[in-house]
Tab-separated table of C-alpha atoms in Angstrom:
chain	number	residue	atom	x	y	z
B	1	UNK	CA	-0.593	26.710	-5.278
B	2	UNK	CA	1.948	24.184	-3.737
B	3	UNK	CA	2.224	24.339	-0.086
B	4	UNK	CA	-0.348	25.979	2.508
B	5	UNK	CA	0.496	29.301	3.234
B	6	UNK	CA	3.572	28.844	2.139
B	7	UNK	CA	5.230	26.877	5.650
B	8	UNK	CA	5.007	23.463	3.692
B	9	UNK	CA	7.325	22.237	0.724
B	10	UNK	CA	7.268	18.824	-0.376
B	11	UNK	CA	11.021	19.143	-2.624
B	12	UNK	CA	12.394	16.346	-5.173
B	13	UNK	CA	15.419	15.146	-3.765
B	14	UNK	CA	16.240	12.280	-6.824
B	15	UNK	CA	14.703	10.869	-9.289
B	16	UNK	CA	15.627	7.074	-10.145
B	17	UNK	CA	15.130	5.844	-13.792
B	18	UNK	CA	15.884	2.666	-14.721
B	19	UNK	CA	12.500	1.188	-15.557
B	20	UNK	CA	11.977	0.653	-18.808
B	21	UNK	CA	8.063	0.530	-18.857
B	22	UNK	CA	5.784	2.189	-16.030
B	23	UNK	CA	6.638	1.972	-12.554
B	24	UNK	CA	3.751	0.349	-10.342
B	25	UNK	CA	4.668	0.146	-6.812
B	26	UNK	CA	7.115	0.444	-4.696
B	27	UNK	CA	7.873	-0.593	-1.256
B	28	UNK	CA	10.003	0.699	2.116
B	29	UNK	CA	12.128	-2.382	3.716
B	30	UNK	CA	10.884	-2.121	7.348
B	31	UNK	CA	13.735	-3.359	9.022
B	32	UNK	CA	16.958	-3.082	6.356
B	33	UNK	CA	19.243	-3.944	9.278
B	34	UNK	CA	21.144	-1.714	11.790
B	35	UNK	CA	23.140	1.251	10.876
B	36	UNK	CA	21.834	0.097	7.239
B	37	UNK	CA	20.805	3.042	5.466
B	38	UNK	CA	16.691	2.589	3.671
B	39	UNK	CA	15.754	0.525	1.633
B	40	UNK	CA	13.001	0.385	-1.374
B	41	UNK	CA	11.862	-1.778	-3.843
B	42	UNK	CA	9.861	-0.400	-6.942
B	43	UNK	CA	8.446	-2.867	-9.968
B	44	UNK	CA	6.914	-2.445	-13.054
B	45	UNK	CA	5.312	-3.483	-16.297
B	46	UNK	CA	9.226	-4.314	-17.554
B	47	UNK	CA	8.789	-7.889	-15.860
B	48	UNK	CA	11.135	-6.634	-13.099
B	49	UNK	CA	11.932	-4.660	-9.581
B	50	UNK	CA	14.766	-3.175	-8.831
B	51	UNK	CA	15.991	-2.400	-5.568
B	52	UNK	CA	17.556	0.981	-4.697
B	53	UNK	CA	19.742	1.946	-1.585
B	54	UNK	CA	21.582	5.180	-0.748
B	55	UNK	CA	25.281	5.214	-1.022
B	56	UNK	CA	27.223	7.112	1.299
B	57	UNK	CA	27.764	10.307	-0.770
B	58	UNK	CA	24.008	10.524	-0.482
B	59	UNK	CA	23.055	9.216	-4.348
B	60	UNK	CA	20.697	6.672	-4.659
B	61	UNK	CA	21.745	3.655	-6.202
B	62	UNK	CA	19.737	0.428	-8.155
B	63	UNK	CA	21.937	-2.270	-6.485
B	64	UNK	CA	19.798	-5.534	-7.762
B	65	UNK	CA	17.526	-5.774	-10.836
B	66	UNK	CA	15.247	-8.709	-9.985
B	67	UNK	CA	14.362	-10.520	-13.406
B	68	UNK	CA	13.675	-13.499	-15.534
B	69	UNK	CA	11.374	-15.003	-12.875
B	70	UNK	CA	8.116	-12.730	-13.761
B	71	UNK	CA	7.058	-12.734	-17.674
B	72	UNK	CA	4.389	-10.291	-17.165
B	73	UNK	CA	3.983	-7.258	-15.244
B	74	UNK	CA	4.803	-6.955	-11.833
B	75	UNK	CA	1.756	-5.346	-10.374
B	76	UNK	CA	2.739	-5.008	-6.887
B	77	UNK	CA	5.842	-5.697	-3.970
B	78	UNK	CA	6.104	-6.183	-0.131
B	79	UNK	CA	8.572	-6.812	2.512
B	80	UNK	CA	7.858	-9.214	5.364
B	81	UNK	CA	8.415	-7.071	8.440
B	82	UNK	CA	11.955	-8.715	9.240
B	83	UNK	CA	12.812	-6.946	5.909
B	84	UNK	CA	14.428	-10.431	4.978
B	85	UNK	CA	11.850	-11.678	2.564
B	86	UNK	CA	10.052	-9.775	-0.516
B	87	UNK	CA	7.135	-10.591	-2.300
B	88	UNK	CA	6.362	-9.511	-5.666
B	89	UNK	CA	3.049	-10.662	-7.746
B	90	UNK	CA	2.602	-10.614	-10.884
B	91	UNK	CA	-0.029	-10.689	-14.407
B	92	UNK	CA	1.960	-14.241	-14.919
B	93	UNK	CA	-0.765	-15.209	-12.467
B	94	UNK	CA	2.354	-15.897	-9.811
B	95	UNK	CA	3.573	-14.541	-6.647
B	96	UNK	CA	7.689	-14.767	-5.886
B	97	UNK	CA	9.300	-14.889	-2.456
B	98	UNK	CA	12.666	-13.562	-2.616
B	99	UNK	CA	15.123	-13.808	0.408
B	100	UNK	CA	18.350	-11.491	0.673
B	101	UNK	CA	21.374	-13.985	1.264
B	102	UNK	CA	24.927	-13.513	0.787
B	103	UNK	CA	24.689	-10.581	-1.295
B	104	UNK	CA	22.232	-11.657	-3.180
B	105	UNK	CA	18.962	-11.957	-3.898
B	106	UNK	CA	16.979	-15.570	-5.015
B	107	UNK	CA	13.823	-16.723	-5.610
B	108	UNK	CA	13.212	-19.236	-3.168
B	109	UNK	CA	9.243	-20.228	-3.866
B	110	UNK	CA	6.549	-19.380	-6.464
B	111	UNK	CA	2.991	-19.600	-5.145
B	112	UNK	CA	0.795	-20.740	-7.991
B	113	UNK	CA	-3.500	-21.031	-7.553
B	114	UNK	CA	-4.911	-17.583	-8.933
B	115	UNK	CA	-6.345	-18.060	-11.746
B	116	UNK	CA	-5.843	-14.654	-13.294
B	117	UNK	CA	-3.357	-11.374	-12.933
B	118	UNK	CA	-2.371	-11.072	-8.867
B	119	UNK	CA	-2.404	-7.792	-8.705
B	120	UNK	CA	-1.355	-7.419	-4.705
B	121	UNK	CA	0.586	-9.611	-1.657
B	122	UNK	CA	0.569	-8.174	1.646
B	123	UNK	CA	2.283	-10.098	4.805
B	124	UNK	CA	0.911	-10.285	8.426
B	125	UNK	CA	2.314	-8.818	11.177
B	126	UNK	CA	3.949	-11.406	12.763
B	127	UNK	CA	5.219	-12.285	8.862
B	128	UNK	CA	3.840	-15.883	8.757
B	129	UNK	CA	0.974	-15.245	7.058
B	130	UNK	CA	0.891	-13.726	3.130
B	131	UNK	CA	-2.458	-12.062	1.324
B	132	UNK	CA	-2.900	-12.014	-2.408
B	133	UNK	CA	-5.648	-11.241	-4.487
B	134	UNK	CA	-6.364	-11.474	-8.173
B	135	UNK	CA	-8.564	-10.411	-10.887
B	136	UNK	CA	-10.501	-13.810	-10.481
B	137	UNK	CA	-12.205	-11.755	-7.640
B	138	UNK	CA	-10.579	-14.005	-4.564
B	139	UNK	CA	-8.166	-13.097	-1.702
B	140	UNK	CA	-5.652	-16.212	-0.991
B	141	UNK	CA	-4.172	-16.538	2.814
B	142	UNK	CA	-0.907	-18.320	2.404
B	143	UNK	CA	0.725	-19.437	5.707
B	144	UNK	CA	4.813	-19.720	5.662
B	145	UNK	CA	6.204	-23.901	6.322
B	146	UNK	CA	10.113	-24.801	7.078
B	147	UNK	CA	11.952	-24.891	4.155
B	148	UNK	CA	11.187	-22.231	2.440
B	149	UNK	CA	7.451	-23.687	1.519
B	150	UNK	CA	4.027	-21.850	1.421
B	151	UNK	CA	0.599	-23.499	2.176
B	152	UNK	CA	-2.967	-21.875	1.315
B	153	UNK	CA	-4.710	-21.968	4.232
B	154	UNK	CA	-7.936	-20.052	2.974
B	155	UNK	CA	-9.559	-19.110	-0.050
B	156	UNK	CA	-11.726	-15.795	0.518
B	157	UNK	CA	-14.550	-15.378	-1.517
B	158	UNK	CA	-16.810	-12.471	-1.614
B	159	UNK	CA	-15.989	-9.645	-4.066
B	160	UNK	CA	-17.693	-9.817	-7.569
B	161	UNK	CA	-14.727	-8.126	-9.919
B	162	UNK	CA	-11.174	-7.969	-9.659
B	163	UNK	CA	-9.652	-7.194	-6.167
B	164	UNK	CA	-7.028	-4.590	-6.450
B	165	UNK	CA	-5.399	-4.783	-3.035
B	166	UNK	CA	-5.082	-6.525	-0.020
B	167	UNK	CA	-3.375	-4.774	3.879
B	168	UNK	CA	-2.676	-6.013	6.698
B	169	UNK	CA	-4.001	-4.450	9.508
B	170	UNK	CA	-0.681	-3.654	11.378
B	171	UNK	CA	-1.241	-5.495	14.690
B	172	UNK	CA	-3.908	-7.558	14.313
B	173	UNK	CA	-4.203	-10.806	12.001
B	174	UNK	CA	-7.500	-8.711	10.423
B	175	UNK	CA	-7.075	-8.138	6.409
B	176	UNK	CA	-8.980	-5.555	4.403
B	177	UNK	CA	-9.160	-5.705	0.793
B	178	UNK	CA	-10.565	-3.448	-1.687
B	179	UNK	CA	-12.472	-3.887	-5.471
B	180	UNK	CA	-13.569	-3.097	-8.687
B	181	UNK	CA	-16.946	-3.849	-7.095
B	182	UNK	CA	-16.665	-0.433	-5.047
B	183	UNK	CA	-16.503	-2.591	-1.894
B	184	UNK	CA	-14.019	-2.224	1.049
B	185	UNK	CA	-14.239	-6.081	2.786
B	186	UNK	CA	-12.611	-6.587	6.661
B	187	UNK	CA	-11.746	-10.398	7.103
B	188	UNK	CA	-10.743	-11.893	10.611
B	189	UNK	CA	-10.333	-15.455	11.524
B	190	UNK	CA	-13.121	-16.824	13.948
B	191	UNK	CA	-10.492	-18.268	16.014
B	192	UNK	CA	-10.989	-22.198	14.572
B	193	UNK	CA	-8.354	-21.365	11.265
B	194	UNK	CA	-11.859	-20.155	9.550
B	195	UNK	CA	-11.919	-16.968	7.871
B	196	UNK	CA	-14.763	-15.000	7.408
B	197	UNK	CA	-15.996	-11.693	5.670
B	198	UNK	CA	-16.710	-9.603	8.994
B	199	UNK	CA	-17.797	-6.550	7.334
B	200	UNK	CA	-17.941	-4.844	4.055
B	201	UNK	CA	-18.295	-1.382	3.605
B	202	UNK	CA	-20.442	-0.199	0.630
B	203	UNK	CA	-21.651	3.392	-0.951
B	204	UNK	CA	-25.521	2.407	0.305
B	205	UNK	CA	-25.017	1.444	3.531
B	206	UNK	CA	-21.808	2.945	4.986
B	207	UNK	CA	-21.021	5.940	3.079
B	208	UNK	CA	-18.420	4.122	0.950
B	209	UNK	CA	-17.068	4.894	-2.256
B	210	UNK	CA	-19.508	5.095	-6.051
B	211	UNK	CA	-16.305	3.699	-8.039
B	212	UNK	CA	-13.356	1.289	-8.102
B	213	UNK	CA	-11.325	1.428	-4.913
B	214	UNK	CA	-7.667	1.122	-5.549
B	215	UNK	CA	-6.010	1.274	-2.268
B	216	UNK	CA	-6.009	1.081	1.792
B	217	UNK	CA	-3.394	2.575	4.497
B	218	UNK	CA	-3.803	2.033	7.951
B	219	UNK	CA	-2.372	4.877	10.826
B	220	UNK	CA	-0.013	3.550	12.697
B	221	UNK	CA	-1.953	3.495	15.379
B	222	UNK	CA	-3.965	1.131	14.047
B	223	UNK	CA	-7.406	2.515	14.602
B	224	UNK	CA	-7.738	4.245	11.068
B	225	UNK	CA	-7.760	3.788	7.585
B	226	UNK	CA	-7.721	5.881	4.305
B	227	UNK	CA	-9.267	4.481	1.281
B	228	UNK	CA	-8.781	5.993	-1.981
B	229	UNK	CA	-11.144	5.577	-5.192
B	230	UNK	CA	-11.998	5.834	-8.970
B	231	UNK	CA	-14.267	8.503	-7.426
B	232	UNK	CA	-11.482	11.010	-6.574
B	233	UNK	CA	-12.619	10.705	-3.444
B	234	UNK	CA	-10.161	9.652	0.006
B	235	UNK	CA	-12.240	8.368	2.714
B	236	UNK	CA	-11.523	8.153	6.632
B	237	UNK	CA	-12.058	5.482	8.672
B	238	UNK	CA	-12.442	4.714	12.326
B	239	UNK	CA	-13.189	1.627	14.552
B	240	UNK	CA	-13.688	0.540	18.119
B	241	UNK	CA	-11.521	-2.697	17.941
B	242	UNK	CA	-9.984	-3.027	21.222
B	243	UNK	CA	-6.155	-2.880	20.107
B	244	UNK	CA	-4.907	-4.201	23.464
B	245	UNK	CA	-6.658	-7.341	22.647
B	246	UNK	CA	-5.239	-8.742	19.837
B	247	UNK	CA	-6.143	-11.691	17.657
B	248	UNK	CA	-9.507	-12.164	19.979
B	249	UNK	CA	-12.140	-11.724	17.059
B	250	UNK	CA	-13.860	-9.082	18.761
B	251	UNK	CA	-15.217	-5.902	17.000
B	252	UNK	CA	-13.637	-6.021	13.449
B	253	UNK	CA	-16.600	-5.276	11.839
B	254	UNK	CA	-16.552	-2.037	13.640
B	255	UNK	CA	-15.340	0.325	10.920
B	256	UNK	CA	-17.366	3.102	10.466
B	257	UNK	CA	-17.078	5.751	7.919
B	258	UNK	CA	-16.259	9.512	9.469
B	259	UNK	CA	-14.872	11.614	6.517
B	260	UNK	CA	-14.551	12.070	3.125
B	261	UNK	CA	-11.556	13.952	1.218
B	262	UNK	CA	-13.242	15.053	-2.166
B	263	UNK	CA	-12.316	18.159	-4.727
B	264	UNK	CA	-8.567	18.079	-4.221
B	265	UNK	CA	-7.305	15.542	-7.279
B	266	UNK	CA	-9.367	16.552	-10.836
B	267	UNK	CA	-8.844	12.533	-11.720
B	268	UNK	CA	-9.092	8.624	-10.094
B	269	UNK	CA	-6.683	8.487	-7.330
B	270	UNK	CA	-4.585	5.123	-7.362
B	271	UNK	CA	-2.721	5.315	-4.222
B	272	UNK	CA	-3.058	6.645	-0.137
B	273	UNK	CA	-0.808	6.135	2.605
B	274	UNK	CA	-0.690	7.453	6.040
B	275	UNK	CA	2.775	8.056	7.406
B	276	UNK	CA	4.404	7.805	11.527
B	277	UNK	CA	3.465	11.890	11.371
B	278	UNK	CA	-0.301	11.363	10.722
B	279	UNK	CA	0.769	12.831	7.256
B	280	UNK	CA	-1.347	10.854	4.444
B	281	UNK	CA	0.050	11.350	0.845
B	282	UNK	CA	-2.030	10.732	-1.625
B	283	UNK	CA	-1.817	9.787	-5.884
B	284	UNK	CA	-3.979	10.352	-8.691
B	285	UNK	CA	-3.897	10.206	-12.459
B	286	UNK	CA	-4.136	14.176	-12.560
B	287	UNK	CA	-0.132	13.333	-11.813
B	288	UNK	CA	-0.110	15.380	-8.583
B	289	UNK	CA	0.841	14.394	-5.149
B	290	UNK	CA	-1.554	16.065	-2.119
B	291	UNK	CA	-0.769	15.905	1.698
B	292	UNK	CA	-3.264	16.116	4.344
B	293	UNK	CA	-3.277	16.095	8.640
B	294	UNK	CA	-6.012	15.861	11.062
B	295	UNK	CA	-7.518	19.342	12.231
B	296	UNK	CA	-6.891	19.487	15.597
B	297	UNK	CA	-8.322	22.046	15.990
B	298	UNK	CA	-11.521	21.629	14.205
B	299	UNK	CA	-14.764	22.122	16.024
B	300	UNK	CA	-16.687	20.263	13.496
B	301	UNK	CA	-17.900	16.883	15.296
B	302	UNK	CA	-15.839	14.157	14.184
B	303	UNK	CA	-12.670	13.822	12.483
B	304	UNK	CA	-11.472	16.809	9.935
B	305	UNK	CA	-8.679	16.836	7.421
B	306	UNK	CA	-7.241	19.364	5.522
B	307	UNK	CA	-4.972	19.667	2.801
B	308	UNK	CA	-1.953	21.132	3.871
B	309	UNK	CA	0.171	20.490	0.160
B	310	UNK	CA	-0.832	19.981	-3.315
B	311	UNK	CA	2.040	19.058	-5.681
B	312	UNK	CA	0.847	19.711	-9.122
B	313	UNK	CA	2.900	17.884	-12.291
B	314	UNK	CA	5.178	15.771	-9.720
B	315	UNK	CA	5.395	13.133	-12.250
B	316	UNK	CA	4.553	13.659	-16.194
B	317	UNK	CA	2.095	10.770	-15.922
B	318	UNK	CA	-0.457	8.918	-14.011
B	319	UNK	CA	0.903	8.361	-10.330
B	320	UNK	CA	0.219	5.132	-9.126
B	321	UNK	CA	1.851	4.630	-5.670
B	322	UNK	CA	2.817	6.738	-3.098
B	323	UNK	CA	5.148	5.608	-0.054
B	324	UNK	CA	6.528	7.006	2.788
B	325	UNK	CA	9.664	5.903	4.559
B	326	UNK	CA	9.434	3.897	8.008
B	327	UNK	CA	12.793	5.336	8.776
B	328	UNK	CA	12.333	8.937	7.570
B	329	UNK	CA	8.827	10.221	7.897
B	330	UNK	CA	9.631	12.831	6.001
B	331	UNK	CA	10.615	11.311	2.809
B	332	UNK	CA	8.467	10.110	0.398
B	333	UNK	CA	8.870	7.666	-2.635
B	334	UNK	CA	6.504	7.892	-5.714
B	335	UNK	CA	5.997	5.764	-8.865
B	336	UNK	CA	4.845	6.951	-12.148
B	337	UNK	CA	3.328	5.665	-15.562
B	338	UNK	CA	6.488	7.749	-16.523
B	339	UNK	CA	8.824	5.193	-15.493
B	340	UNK	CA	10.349	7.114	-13.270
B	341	UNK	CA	10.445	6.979	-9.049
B	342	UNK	CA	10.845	9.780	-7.538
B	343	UNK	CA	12.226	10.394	-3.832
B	344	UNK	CA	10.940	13.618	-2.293
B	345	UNK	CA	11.384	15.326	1.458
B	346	UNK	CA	8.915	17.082	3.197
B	347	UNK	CA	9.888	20.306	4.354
B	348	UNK	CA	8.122	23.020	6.750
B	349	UNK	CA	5.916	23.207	9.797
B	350	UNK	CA	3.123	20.557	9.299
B	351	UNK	CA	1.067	21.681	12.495
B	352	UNK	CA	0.657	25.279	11.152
C-alpha cells in the first residue's frame, strides 16, 4: 500500500531523461540566487551532469550538459553552500570544481591524488574546506586558496575498503564518512590543523550496521543522523555535541546509536536523507522510495520512527539517490539505474 492510511501521497510531478547511462546522484543548489527558481544537478555513468532548472510555465528544463572533462563515471556532485561552485568526482580518479559565470559554466580546477575511483566530495559549511574519498580506502580534506587553487591539507586514513561517502556535518567542521568495511567514522580537527578519527561506529560495539554502508544525512538540526546499509537496514543517530559551541573539539565522538529502521525495503538501500520537515526519504535497489517521521507520540523510550509512505516501482531500476529540495521541503528528486530523475511532491498530512 502507498501512503499511511491513505492522508499521505508522494505524486510524480516530471520525470527528466536525458542521461544516457544510469543516473547516480543528484544534488539541490542551496542558494541558486534570489527570486531564482531551484536548482539541481544530477550525473551519471555517461561521463556527464546536467543541470536542470524550472522554466516559468512550470517544465523542467536541462539548461547545461557538463562534459568532456570526466572520462569515466561521475559517481557523485555537490554544491558549495554559496551555490556558486559544484563539485563533481569521478572513476577518472579526479574531482572538478565548476563555477557558474556569465552564463556559463567552466571548469576552473581538477584535484588529482586518489589513487583509485572518487566516489564522493562533500564541502564544509563555511565552503572552504572540500571532502573526497575513494576506493583506495582514504578521505582527502582539500582547503580552497585565491585563484581558484585547492591544497590537501589532510590525508585520513582509517577505513580498510572503499569509502563510499563523505558529509559534512552542517555546522560544525566534523566529517563522517561511511565504508565497504561496515564502519561509520566521525573525524574532527584537534584544533592544531590535525585531523583525527574521533569515533567509529561498528556492528560489535555500537549497534552499527552487518554490511556496506552507502550513505549519511544529517537533520537539520544537526544533532542526528540516518545511515543507510547493504543490510536494508536505516539507522538513527543521536549525539550530545554542544551545537552552540562550534569548532571547539568537544564531544564528537558522542554518537550513539538509538534506532534501527529494518523490514521496510526487500533489497540494499543506497541512499537516506532527512529533509527541513524531519521527513527522511529513503532508496533501495527493490526500486521503491519509503518516507518516515519521528513518533511523537511514542511511549517507547527513545527515539521511534515510523513509516508513514512506501512508494513501490517509483523507478524501473535500482534507486540510488534520493534528495529533497532546500527550497521546497516537499519536493523530492530521485535518480535511477533507469536513467531517468524523477521530481516528486509530497502531498497530505505528515503528522497524522
Amino acid at each position: 500500500m502507498d501512503g499511511s492510511g491513505g492522508t499521505v501521497e508522494l505524486r510524480e510531478t516530471h520525470r527528466l531523461t536525458g542521461h544516457a547511462d544510469r543516473a547516480w546522484a543528484l544534488a539541490w543548489n542551496p542558494n541558486p540566487g534570489a527570486g531564482v527558481s531551484p536548482v539541481l544537478a544530477s550525473c551519471g555513468g555517461d561521463k556527464t551532469v546536467r543541470i536542470w532548472k524550472r522554466a516559468p510555465d512550470g517544465a523542467w528544463q536541462c539548461t547545461d550538459v557538463l562534459e568532456d572533462t570526466h572520462n569515466r563515471t561521475v559517481r557523485s556532485c555537490a554544491w558549495s553552500p554559496d551555490g556558486k561552485l559544484l563539485a563533481t568526482a569521478s572513476f577518472d580518479v579526479t574531482t572538478a570544481i565548476w563555477e557558474y559565470s556569465g552564463g556559463d559554466f567552466e571548469c576552473v580546477a581538477t584535484l588529482e591524488g586518489h589513487e583509485n575511483e572518487v566516489k564522493c566530495a562533500s564541502w564544509s559549511p563555511s565552503g572552504s574546506l572540500l571532502a573526497t574519498c575513494s576506493r583506495d580506502k582514504a578521505v582527502w580534506i582539500w582547503e580552497m586558496q585565491p585563484g581558484n587553487e585547492y591544497e590537501c591539507v589532510a590525508v585520513l586514513q582509517g577505513h580498510t575498503q572503499d569509502v563510499k561517502m563523505v558529509q559534512w556535518h552542517p555546522s560544525l567542521d566534523v566529517l563522517v564518512s561511511v565504508s565497504y568495511d561496515n564502519t561509520i567514522r566521525v573525524w574532527a580537527d584537534d584544533g592544531d590543523d590535525e585531523w583525527h578519527c574521533v569515533q567509529t561506529l561498528t556492528e560489535s560495539g555500537n549497534c552499527g550496521h552487518s554490511s556496506t554502508v552507502w550513505s549519511i544525512s544529517f537533520n537539520q538540526k544537526g544533532d542526528r543522523m540516518v545511515t543507510c546499509s547493504d543490510d536494508r537496514t536505516l539507522k538513527i543517530w543521536d549525539t550530545s555535541i554542544d551545537l552552540s559551541q562550534p569548532n571547539t573539539g568537544e564531544g564528537h565522538e558522542s554518537w550513539r546509536h538509538v534506532s534501527t529502521l529494518t523490514g521496510y525495503h526487500g533489497r540494499a538501500i543506497f541512499s537516506a536523507h532527512w529533509s527541513s520537515e524531519d521527513v527522511i526519504a529513503s532508496g533501495a535497489g527493490d526500486d521503491a522510495i519509503c518516507l518516515f517521521v519521528e513518533e511523537k507520540s511514542s511511549m517507547v523510550e527513545g527515539p521511534s520512527y515510523r513509516l508513514i509512505l512506501k512508494k513501490e516501482k517509483a523507478h524501473d531500476m535500482d534507486i540510488n539517490s534520493v534528495r529533497w529540495c532546500p527550497q521546497d521541503p516537499r519536493v523530492l528528486a530521485s535518480a535511477s539505474d533507469d536513467g531517468t530523475v524523477k521530481l516528486w511532491e509530497l502531498q497530505g498530512n505528515i503528522l497524522d
